[in-house]
PDB file of C-alpha atoms in Angstrom:
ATOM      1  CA  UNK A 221     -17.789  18.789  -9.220  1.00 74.00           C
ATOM      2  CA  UNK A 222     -21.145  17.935  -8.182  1.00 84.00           C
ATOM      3  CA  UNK A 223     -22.103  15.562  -4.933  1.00 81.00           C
ATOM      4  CA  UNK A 224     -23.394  12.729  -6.921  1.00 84.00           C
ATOM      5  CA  UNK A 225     -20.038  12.726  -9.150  1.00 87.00           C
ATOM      6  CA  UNK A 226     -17.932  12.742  -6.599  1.00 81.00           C
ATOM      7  CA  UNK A 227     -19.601   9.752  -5.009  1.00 78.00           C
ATOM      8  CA  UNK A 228     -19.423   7.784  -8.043  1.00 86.00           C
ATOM      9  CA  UNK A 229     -15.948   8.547  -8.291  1.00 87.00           C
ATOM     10  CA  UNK A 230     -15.171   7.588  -4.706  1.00 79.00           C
ATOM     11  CA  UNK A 231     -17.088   4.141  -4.750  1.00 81.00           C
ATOM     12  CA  UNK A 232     -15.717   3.567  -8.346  1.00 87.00           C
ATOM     13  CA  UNK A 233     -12.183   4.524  -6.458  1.00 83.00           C
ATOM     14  CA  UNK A 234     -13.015   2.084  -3.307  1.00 79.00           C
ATOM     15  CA  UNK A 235     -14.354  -0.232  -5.836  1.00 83.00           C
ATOM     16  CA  UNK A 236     -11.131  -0.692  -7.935  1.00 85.00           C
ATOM     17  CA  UNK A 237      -8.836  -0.741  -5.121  1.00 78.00           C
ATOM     18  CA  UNK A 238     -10.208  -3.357  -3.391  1.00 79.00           C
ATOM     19  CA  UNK A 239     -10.636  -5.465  -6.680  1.00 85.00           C
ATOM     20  CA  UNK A 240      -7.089  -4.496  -7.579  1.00 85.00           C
ATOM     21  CA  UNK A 241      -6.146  -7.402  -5.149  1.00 84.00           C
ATOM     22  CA  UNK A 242      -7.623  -9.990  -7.112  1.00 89.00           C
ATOM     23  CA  UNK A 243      -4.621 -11.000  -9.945  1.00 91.00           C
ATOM     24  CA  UNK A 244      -2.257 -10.534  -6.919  1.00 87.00           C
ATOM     25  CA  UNK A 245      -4.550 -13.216  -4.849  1.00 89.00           C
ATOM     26  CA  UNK A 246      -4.242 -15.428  -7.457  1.00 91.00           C
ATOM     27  CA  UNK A 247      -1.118 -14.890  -8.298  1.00 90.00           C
ATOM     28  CA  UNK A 248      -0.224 -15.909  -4.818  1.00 89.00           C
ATOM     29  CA  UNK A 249      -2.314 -18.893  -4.899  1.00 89.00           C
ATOM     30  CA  UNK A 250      -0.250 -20.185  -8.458  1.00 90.00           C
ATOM     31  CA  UNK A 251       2.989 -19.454  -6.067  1.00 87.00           C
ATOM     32  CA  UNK A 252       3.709 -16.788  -8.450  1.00 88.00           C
ATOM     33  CA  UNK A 253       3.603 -13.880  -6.491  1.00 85.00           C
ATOM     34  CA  UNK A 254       4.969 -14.404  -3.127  1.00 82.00           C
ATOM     35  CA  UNK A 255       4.161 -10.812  -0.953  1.00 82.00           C
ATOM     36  CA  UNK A 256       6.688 -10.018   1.780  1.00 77.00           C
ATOM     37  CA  UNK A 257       3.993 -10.629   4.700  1.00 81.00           C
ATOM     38  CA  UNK A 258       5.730  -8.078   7.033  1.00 77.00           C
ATOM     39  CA  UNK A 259       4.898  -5.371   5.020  1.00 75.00           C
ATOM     40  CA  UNK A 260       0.962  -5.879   4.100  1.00 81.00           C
ATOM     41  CA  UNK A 261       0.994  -6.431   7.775  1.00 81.00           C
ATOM     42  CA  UNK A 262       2.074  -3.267   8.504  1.00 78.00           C
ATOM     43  CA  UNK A 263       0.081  -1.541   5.648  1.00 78.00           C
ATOM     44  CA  UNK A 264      -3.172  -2.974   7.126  1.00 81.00           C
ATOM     45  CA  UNK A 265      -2.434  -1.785  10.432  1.00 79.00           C
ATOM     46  CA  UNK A 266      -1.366   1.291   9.244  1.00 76.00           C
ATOM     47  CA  UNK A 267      -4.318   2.063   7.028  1.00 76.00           C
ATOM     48  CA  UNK A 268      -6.521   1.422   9.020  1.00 80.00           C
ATOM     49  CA  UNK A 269      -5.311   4.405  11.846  1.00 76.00           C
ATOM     50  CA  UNK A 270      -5.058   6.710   8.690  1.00 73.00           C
ATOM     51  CA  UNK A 271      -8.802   5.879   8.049  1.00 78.00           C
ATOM     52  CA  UNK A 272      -9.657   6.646  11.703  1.00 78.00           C
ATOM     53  CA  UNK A 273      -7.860   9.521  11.621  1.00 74.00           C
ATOM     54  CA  UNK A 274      -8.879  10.853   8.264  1.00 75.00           C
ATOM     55  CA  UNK A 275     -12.440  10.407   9.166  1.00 81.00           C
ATOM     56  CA  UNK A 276     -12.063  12.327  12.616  1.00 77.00           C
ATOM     57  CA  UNK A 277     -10.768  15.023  10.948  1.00 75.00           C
ATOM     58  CA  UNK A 278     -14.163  14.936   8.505  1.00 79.00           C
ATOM     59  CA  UNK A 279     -11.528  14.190   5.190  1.00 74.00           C
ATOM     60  CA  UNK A 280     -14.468  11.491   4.014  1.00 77.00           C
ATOM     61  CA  UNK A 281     -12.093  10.827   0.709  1.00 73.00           C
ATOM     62  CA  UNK A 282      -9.149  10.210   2.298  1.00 72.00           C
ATOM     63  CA  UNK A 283     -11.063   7.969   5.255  1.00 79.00           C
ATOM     64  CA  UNK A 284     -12.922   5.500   2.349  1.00 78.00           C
ATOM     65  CA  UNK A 285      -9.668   4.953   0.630  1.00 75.00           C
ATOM     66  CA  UNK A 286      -7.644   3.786   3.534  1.00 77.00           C
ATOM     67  CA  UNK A 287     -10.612   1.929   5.034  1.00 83.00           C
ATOM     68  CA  UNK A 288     -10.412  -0.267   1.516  1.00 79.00           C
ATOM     69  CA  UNK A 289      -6.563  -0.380   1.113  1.00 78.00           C
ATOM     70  CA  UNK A 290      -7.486  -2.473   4.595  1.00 84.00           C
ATOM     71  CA  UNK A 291      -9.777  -4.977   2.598  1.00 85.00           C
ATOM     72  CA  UNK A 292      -7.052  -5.525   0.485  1.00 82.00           C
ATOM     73  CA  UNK A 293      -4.174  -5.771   2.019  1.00 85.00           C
ATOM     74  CA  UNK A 294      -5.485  -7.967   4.856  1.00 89.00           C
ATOM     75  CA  UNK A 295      -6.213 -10.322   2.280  1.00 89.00           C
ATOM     76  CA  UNK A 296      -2.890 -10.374   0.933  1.00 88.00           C
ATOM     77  CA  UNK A 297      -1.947 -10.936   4.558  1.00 88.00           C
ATOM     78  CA  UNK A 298      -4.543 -14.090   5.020  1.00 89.00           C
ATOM     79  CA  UNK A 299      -2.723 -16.090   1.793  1.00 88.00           C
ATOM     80  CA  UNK A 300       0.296 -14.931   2.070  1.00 84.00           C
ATOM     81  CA  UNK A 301       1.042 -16.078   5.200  1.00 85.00           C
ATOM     82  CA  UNK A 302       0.508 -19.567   4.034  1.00 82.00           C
ATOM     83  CA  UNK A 303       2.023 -19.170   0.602  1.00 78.00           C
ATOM     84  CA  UNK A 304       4.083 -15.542   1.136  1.00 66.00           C
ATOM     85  CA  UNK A 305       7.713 -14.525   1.530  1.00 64.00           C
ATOM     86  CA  UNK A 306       7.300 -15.105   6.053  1.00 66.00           C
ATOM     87  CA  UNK A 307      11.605 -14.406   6.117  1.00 68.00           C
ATOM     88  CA  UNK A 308      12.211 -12.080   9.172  1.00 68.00           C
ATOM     89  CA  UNK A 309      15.070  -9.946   8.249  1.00 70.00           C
ATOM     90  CA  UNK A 310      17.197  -6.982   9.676  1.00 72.00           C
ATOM     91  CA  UNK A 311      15.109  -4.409   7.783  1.00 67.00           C
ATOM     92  CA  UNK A 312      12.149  -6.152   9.364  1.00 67.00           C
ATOM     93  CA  UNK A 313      12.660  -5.343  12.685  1.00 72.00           C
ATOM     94  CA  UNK A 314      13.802  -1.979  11.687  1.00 70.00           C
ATOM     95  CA  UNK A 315      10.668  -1.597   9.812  1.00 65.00           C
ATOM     96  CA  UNK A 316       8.476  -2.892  13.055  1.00 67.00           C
ATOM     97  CA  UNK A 317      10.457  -0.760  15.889  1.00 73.00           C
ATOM     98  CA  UNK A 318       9.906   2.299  13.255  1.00 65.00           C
ATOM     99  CA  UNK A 319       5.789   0.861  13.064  1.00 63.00           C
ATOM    100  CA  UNK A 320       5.840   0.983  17.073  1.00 70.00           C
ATOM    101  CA  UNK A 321       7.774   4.117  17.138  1.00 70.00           C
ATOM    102  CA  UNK A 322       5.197   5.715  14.570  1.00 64.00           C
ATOM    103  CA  UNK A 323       1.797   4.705  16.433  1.00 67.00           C
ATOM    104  CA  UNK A 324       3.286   5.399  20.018  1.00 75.00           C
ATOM    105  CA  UNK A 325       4.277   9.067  18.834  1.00 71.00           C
ATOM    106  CA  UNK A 326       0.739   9.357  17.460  1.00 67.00           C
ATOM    107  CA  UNK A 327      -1.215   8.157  20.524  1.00 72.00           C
ATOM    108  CA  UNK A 328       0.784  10.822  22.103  1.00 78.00           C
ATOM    109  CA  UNK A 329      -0.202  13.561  20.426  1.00 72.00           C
ATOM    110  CA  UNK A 330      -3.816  13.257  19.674  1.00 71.00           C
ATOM    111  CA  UNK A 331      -3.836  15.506  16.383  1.00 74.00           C
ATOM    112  CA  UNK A 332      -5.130  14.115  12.957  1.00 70.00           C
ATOM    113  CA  UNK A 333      -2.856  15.572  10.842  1.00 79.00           C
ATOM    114  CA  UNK A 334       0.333  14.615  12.934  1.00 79.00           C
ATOM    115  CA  UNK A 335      -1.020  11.120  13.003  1.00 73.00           C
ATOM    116  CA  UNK A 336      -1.543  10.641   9.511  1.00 75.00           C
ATOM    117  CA  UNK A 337       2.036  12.178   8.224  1.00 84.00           C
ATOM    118  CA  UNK A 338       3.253   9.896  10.892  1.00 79.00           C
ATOM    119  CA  UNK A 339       1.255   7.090   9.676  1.00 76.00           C
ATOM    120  CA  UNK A 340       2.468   8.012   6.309  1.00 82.00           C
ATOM    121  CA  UNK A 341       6.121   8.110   7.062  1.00 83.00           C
ATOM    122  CA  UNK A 342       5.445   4.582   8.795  1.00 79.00           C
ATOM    123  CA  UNK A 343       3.712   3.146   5.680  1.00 79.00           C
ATOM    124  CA  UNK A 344       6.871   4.094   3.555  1.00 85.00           C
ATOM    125  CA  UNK A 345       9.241   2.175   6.472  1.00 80.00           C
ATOM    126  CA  UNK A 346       6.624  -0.509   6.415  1.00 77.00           C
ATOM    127  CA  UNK A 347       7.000  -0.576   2.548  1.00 83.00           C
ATOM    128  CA  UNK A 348      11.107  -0.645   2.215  1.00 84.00           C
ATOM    129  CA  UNK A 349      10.670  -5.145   2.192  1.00 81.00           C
ATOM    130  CA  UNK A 350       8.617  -4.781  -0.373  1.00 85.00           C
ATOM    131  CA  UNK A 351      10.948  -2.782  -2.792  1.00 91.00           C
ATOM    132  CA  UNK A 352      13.866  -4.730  -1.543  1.00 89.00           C
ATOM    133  CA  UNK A 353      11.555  -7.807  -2.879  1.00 88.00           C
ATOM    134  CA  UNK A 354      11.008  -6.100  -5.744  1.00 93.00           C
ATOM    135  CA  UNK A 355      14.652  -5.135  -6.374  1.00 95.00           C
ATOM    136  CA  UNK A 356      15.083  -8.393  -6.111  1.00 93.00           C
ATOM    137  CA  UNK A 357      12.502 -10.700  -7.531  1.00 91.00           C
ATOM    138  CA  UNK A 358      10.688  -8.393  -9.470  1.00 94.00           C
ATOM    139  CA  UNK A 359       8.664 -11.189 -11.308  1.00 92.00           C
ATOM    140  CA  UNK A 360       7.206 -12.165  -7.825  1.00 88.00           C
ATOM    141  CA  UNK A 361       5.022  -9.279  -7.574  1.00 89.00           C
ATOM    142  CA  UNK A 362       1.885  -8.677  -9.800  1.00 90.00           C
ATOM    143  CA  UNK A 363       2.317  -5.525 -11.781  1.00 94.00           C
ATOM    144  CA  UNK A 364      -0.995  -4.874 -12.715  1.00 91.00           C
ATOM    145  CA  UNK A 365      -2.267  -4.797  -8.658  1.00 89.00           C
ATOM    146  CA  UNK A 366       0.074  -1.928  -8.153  1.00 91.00           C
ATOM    147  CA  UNK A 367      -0.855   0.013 -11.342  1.00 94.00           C
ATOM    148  CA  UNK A 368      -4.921  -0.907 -10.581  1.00 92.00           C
ATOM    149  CA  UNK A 369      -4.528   0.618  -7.051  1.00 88.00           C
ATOM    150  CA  UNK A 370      -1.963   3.709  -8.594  1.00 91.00           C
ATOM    151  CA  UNK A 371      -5.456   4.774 -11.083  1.00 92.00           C
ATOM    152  CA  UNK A 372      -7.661   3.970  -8.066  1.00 88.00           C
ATOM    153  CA  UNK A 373      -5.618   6.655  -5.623  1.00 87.00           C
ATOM    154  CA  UNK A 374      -5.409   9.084  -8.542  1.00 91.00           C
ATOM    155  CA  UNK A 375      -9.053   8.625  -8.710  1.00 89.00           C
ATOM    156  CA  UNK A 376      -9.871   9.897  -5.229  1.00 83.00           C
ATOM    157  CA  UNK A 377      -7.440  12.782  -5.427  1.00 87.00           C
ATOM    158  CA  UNK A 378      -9.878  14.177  -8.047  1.00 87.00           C
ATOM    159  CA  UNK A 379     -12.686  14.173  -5.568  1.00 83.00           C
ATOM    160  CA  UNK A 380     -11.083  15.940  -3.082  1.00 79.00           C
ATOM    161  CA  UNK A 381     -12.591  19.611  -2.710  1.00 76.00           C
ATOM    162  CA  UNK A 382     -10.172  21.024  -0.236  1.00 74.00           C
ATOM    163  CA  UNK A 383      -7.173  21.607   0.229  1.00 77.00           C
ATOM    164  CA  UNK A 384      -6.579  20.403   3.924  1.00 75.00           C
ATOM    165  CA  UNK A 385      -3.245  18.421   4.517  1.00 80.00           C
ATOM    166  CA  UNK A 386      -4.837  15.486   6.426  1.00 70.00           C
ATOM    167  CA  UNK A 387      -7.391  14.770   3.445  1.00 74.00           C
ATOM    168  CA  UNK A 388      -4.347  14.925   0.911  1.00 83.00           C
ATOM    169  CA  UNK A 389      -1.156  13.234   2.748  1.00 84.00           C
ATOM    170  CA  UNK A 390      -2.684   9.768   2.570  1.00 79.00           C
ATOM    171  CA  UNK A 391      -4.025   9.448  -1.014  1.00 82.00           C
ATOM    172  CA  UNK A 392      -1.394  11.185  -2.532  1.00 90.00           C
ATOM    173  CA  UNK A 393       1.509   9.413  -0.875  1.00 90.00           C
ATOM    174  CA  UNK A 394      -1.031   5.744  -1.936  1.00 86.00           C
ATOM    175  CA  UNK A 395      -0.763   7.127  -5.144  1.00 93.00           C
ATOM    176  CA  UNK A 396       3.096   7.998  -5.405  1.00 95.00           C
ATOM    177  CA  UNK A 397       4.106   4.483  -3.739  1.00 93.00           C
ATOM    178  CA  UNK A 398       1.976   2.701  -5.935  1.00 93.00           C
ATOM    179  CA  UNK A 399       3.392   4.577  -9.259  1.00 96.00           C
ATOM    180  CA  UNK A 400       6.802   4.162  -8.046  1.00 96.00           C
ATOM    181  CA  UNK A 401       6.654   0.425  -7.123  1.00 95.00           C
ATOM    182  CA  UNK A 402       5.303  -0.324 -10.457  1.00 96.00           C
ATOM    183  CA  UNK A 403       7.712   2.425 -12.197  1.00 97.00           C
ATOM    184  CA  UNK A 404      10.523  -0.318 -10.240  1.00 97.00           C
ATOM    185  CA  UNK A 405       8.663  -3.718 -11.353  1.00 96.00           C
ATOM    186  CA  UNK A 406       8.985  -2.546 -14.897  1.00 96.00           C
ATOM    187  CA  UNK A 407      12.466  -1.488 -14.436  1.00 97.00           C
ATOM    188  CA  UNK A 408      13.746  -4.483 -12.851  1.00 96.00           C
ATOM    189  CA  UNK A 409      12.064  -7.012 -15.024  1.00 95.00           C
ATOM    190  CA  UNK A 410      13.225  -5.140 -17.715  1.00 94.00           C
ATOM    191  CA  UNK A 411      16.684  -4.891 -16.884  1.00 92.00           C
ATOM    192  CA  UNK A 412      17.357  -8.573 -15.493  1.00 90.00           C
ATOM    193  CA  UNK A 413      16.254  -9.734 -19.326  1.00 87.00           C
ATOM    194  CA  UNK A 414      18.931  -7.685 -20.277  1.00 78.00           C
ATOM    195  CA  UNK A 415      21.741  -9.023 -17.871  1.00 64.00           C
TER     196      UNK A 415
END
């Protein structure tokens, strides 16, 4: 794959993932989507140390798609904590001691890689909310944001060109989440018409 190709690619990547947000924005505005704050939180905090990690390691993919999962989420965090799901619950403050845990054992070690599987594994606690929400009230999330952002990650695993853990951790485990919490919207709408 050439240079110029790959940049296309990568701003056509960054470009749908941070528009991905928009039916989910306005879903949340027509109080039809209502986002389990905690967890975009999280996300955007998360991201954005798998960006700074990912781009100290030179993984320039990996670094541009975290940097605008950040855009996005942050917005979901700006309306939703006026129109969002703001319950603290149990698996909240497991999720937040296993966020602190996560960035404390990073800051420790000092190694890209390390941080960004940690960051990773974080992400995934950070995400449990979510697909309890989604369990749930699956017709409270916007399907097509999470399928938008799944194509987008898929996207910027084509222009990776090597092989190195710490560029592929982070996009691949965007992509998986993202196919998997759609996979469970589907599923759950489609099985609470049939109850």
């Amino acid at each position: 794959m050439t240079t110029a190709l790959r940049n296309i690619l990568l701003a056509i990547s960054s470009l749908l993932l941070i528009t991905s947000i928009i039916p989910y924005l306005l879903d949340i505005v027509k109080r039809k989507t209502k986002p389990r704050v905690i967890s975009w939180l999280n996300w955007g905090i998360l991201g954005a140390v798998a960006g700074a990690a990912a781009l100290a390691d030179g993984q320039i993919p990996a670094a541009i798609i975290s940097f605008a999962s950040v855009i996005e989420v942050m917005s979901v965090v700006v309306l939703g904590l006026y129109y969002g799901d703001r319950h603290f619950e149990k698996i909240d403050i497991f999720c937040q001691a296993g966020a602190v845990a996560g960035l404390a054992l990073w800051a420790t070690l000092h190694n890209p890689l390390i941080a960004i599987i940690i960051i990773t594994a974080v992400d995934l606690i950070a995400a449990l909310p979510t697909y309890k929400h989604i369990w749930q009230k699956p017709h409270e999330e916007t399907l097509a944001s999470f399928v938008i952002c799944g194509v987008a990650s898929a996207i910027t695993l084509i222009t990776i060109t090597t092989l190195a853990l710490s560029g592929l951790v982070y996009p691949v485990y965007l992509f998986v989440a993202n196919v998997c919490m759609s996979g469970l919207i589907i599923y759950r709408r489609q099985r609470l018409r049939t109850v």
